[in-house]
Tab-separated table of C-alpha atoms and ligand atoms in Angstrom:
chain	number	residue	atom	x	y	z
A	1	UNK	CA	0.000	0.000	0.000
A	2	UNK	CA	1.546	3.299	-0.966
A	3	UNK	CA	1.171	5.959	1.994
A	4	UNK	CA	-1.131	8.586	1.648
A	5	UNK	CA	0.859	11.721	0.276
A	6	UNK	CA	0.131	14.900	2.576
A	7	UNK	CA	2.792	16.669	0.317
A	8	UNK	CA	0.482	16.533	-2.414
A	9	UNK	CA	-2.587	17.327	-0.254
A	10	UNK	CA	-0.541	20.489	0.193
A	11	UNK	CA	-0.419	21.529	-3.366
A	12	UNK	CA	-4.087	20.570	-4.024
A	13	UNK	CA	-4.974	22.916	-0.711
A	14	UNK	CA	-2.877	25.363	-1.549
A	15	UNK	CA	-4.468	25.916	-5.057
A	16	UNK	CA	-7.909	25.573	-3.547
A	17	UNK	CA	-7.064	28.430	-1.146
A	18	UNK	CA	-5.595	30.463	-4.518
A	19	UNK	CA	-8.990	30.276	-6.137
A	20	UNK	CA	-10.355	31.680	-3.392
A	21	UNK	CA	-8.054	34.155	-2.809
A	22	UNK	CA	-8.377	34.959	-6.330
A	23	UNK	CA	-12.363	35.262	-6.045
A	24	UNK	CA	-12.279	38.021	-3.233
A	25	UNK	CA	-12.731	35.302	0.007
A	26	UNK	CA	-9.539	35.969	1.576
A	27	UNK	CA	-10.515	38.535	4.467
A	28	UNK	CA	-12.448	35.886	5.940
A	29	UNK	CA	-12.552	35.881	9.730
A	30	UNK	CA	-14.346	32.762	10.476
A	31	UNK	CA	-15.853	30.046	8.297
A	32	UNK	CA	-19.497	28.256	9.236
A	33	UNK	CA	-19.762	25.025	7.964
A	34	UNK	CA	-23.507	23.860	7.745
A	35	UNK	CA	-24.453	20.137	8.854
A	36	UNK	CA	-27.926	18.103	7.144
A	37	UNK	CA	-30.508	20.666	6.358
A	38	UNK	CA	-29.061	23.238	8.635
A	39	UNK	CA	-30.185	26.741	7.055
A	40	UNK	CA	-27.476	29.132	5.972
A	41	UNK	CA	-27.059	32.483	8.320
A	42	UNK	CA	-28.039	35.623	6.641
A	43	UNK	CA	-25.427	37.541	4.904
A	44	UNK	CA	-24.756	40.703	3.397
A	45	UNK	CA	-23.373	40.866	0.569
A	46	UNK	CA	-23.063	37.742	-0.414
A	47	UNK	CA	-20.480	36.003	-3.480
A	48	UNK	CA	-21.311	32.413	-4.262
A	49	UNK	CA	-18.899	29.625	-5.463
A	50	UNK	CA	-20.263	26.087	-6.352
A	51	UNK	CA	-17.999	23.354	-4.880
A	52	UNK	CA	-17.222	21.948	-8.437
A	53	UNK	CA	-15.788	25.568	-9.353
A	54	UNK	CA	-13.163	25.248	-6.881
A	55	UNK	CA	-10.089	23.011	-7.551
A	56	UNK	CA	-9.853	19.965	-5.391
A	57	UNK	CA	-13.628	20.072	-3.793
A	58	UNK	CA	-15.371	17.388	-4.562
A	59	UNK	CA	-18.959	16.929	-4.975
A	60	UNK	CA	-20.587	16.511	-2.023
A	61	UNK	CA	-23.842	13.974	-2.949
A	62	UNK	CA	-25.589	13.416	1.212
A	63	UNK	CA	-29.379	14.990	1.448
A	64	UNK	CA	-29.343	18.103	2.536
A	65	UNK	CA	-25.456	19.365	1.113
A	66	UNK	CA	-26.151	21.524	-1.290
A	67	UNK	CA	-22.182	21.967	-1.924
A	68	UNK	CA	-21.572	25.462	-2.203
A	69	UNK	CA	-18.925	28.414	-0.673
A	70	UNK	CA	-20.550	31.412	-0.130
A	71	UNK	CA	-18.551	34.845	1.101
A	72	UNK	CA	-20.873	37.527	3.036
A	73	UNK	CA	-20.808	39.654	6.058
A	74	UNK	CA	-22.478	39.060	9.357
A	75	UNK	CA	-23.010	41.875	11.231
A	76	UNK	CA	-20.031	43.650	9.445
A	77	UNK	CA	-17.877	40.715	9.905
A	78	UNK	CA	-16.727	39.092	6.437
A	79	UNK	CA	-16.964	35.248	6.626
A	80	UNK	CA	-17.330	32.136	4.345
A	81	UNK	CA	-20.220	29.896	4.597
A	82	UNK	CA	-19.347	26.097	3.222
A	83	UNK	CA	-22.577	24.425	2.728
A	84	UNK	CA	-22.398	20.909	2.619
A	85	UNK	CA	-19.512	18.741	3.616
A	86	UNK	CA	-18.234	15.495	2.675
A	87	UNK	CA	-18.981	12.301	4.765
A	88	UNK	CA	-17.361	8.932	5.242
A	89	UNK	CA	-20.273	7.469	4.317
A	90	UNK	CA	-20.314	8.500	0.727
A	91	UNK	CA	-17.490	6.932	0.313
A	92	UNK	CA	-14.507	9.958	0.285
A	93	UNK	CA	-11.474	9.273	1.408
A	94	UNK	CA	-10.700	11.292	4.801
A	95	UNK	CA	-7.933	13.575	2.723
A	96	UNK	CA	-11.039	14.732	0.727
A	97	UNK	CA	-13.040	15.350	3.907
A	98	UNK	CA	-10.746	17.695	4.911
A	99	UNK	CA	-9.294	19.591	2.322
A	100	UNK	CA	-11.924	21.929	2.262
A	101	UNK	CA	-11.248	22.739	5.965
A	102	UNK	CA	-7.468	22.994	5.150
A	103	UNK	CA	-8.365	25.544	1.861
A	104	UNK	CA	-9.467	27.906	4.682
A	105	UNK	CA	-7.198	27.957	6.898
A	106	UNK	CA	-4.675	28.150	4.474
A	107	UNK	CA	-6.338	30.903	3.068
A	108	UNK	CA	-6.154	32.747	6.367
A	109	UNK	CA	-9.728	31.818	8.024
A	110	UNK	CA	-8.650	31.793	11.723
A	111	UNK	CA	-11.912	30.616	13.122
A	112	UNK	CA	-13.805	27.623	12.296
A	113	UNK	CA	-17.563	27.179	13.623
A	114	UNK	CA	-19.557	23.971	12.645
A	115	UNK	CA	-22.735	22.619	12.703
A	116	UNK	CA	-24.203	19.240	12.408
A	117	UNK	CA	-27.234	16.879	12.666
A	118	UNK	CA	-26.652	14.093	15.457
A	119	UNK	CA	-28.553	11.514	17.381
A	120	UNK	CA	-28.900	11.947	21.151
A	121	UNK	CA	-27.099	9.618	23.286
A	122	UNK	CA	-28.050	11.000	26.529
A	123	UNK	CA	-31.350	10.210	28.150
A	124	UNK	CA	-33.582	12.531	27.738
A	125	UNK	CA	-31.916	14.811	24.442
A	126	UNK	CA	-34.423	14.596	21.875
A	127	UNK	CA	-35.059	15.953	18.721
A	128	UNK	CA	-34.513	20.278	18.523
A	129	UNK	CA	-31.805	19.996	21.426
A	130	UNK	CA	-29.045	22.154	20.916
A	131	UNK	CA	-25.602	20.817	21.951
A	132	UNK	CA	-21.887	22.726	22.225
A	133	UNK	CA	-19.619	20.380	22.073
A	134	UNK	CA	-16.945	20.583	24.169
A	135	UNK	CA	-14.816	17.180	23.036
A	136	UNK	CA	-15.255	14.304	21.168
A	137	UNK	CA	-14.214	10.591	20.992
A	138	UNK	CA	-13.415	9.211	17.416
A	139	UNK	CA	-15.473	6.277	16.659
A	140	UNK	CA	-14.670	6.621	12.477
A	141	UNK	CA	-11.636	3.912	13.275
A	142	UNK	CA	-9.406	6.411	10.756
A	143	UNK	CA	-7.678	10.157	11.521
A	144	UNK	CA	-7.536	12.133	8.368
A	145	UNK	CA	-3.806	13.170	9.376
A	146	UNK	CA	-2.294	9.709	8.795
A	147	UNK	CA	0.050	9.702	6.287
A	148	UNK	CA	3.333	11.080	4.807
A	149	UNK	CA	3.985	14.499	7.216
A	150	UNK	CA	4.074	17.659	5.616
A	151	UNK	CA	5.016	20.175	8.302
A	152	UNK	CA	3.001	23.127	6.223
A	153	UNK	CA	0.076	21.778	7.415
A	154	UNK	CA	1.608	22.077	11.327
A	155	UNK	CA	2.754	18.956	13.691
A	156	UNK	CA	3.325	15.702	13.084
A	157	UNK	CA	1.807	14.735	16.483
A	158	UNK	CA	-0.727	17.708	17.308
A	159	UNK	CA	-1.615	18.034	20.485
A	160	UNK	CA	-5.776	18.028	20.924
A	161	UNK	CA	-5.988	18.612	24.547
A	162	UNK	CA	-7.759	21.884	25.523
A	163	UNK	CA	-7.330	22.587	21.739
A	164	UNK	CA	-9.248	21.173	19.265
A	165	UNK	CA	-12.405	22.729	20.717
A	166	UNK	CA	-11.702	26.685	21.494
A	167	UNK	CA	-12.246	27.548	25.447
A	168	UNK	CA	-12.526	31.140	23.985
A	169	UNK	CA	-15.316	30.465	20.979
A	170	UNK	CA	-17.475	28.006	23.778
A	171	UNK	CA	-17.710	30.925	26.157
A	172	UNK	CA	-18.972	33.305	23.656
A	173	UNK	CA	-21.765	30.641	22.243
A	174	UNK	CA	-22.850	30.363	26.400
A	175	UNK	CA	-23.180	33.449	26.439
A	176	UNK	CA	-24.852	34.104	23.421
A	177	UNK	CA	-26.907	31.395	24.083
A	178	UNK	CA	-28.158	32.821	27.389
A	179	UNK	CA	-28.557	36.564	25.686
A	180	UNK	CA	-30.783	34.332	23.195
A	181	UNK	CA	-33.102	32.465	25.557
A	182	UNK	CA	-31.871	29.575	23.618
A	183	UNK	CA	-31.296	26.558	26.089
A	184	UNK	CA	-27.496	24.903	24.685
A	185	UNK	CA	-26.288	21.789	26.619
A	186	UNK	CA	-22.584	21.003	26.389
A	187	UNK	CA	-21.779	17.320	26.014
A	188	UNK	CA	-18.950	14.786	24.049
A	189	UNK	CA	-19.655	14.195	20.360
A	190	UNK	CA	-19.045	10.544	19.021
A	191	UNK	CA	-17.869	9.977	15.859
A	192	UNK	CA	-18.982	7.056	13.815
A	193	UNK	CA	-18.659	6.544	9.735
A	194	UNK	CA	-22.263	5.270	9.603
A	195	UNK	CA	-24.211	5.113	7.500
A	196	UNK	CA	-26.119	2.410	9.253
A	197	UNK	CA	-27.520	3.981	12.241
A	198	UNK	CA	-26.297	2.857	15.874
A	199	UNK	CA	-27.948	-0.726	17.301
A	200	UNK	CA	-29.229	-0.249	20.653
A	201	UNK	CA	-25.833	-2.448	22.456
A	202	UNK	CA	-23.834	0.295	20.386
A	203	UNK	CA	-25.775	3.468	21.809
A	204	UNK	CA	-25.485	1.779	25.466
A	205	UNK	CA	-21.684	1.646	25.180
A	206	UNK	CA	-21.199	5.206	24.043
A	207	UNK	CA	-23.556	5.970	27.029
A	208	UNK	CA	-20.524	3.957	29.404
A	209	UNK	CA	-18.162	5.671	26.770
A	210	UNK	CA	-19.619	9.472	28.308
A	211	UNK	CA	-20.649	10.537	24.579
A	212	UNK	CA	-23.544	12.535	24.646
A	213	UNK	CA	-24.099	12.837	20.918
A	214	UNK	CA	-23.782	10.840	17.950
A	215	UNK	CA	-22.903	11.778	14.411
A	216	UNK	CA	-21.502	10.865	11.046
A	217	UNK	CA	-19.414	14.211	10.287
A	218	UNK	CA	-16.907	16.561	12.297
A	219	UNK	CA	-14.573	14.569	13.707
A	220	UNK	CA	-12.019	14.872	10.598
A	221	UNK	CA	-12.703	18.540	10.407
A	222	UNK	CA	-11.722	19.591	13.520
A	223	UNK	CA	-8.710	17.190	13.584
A	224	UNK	CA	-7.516	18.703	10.037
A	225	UNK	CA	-8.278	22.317	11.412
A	226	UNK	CA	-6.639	21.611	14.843
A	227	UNK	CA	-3.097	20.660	13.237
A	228	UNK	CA	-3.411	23.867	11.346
A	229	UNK	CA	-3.919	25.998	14.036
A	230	UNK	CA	-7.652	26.985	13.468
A	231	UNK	CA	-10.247	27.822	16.470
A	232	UNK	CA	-12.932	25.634	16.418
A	233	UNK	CA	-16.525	25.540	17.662
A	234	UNK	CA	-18.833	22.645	17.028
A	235	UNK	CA	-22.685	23.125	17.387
A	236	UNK	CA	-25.060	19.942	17.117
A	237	UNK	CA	-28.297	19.675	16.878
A	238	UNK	CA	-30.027	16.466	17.810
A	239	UNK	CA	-32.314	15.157	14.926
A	240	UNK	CA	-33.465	12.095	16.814
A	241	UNK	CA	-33.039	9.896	19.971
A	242	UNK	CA	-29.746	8.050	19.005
A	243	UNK	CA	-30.274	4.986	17.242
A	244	UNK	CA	-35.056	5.695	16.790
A	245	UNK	CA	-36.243	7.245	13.824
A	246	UNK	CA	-40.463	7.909	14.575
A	247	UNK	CA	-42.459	5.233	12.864
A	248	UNK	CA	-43.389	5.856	9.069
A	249	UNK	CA	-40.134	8.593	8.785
A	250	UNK	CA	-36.850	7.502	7.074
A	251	UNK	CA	-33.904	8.968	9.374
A	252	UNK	CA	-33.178	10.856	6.676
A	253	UNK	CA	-36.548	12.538	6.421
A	254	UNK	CA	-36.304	13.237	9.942
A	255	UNK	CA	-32.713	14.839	10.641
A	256	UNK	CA	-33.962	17.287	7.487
A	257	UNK	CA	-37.225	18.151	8.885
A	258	UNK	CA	-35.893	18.722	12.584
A	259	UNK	CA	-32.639	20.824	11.459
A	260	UNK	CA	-34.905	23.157	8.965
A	261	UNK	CA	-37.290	23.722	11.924
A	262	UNK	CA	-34.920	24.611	14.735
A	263	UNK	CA	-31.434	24.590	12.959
A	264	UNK	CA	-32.377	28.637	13.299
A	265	UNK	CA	-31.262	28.958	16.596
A	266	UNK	CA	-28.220	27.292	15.835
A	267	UNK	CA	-27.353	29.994	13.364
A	268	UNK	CA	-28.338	32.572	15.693
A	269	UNK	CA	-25.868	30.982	17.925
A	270	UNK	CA	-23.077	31.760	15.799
A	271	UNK	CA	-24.059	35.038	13.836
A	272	UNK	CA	-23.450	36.019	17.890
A	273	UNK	CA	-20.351	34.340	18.297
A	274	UNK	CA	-19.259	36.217	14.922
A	275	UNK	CA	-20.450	39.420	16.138
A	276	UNK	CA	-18.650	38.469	19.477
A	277	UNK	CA	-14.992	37.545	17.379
A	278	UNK	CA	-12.272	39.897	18.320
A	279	UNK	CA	-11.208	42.106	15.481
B	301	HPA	N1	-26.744	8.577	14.578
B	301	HPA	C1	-25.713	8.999	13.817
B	301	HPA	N2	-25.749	10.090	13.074
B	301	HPA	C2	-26.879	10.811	13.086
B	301	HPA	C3	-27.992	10.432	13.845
B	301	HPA	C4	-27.916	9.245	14.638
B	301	HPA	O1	-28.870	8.836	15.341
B	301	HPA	N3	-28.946	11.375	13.643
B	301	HPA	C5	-28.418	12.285	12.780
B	301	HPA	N4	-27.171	11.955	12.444
């Protein structure tokens, strides 16, 4: 097996991050990413790429992705919204999962805020709650980072501890989240490839395991934006009881129905935590 060749993840990165340069995205501050059905925050001013336009992205095909870059302002702040990201479960290879993420911060974006859909591990979080995450645990048996080093992209080893998920960006979604009236839990995000949903054994080990909630996404993205440097804040918001989908609903139908109807205050959330970014 030939290793997988992070020197040439560089170059295809690096030109990503050119074409974006190049199309005016550059003075981005922070980039949302937005998870199954999640609506896009409002922006002013908004530039649109589709993924396909930009060198390197592929297509993202999961319901819900639309797969396209968009470049706006939020309350005066100038960010990039990636809608849509690539999953396991489709089938891309974890360098493609993250090269998107690693376009932006070699671009410059410093700040890295994402959303997904998840199922809700802990008793009693049902569909519409709203979770911070403040750590994970990979399930997804791979880490994107494996592979030849290329110190551009940062350390071989990085260090995740109190650093993959920003103390600074967590206490600015609390306390947006209180200025909101918007109840957020904090909990541990598992990581799984799916796409099968979890079996009922599975979702009582991650309970013993302390996750909280359960997802198919995120766990590359964070580890490809941690080596880089990047802040990151993850948001989830819980689609279904981990593991049930109601009777007569496909999960899919579900996760897209609960995340248009209260994937708002998730994007409230943030436009805050924008507002809130030092300048
Ligand atoms: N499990 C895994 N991923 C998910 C779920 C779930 O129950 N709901 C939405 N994404």
């Amino acid at each position: 097996m030939t290793a997988i060749d992070h020197h040439r993840e560089y170059e295809s990165a690096a030109a990503a991050a050119a074409h974006l340069a190049e199309a005016g995205f550059g003075d981005a501050v922070a980039a949302i990413q937005t998870g199954s059905g999640i609506p896009i925050p409002e922006l002013d001013g908004v530039t649109t790429l589709a993924w396909r336009e930009i060198p390197g992205f592929p297509e993202a095909t999961a319901p819900g992705h639309a797969g396209a870059l968009h470049h706006g302002r939020v309350h005066g702040v100038p960010v990039i919204v990636m809608q849509g990201r690539l999953h396991g479960y489709e089938g891309h290879a974890p360098v493609d999962i993250v090269r998107p993420v690693r376009a932006l911060g070699l671009l410059g974006v410093r700040n890295l805020l994402l959303t997904n859909a998840a199922g809700g591990v802990r008793e009693g979080w049902g569909a519409g709650t709203v979770v911070r995450v403040r750590d994970h645990i990979n399930l997804m048996g791979f880490d994107p980072l494996r592979g030849t080093h290329d110190p551009r992209f940062g350390d071989r080893f990085p260090v995740t501890a109190g650093r993959a998920h920003d103390a600074g960006l967590a206490a600015l979604a609390d306390a947006a989240a209180v200025r909101l009236g918007i109840v957020l839990k904090v909990g541990v995000y598992g990581g799984v490839t799916g796409p099968s949903f979890e079996t009922p054994a599975e979702v009582a080990r991650m309970r013993l395991y302390g996750i909280d909630v359960v997802g198919m996404s995120t766990v590359p993205e964070i580890l490809a934006a941690n080596q880089l440097g990047m802040r990151s804040l993850v948001l989830s918001l819980v689609a279904n009881p981990a593991g049930v989908v109601a009777e007569g609903a496909t999960a899919e139908d579900e996760v897209l129905e609960v995340a248009g109807r209260t994937g708002r205050a998730v994007m409230q959330i943030l436009e805050a935590v924008i507002e809130g970014l030092p300048r």
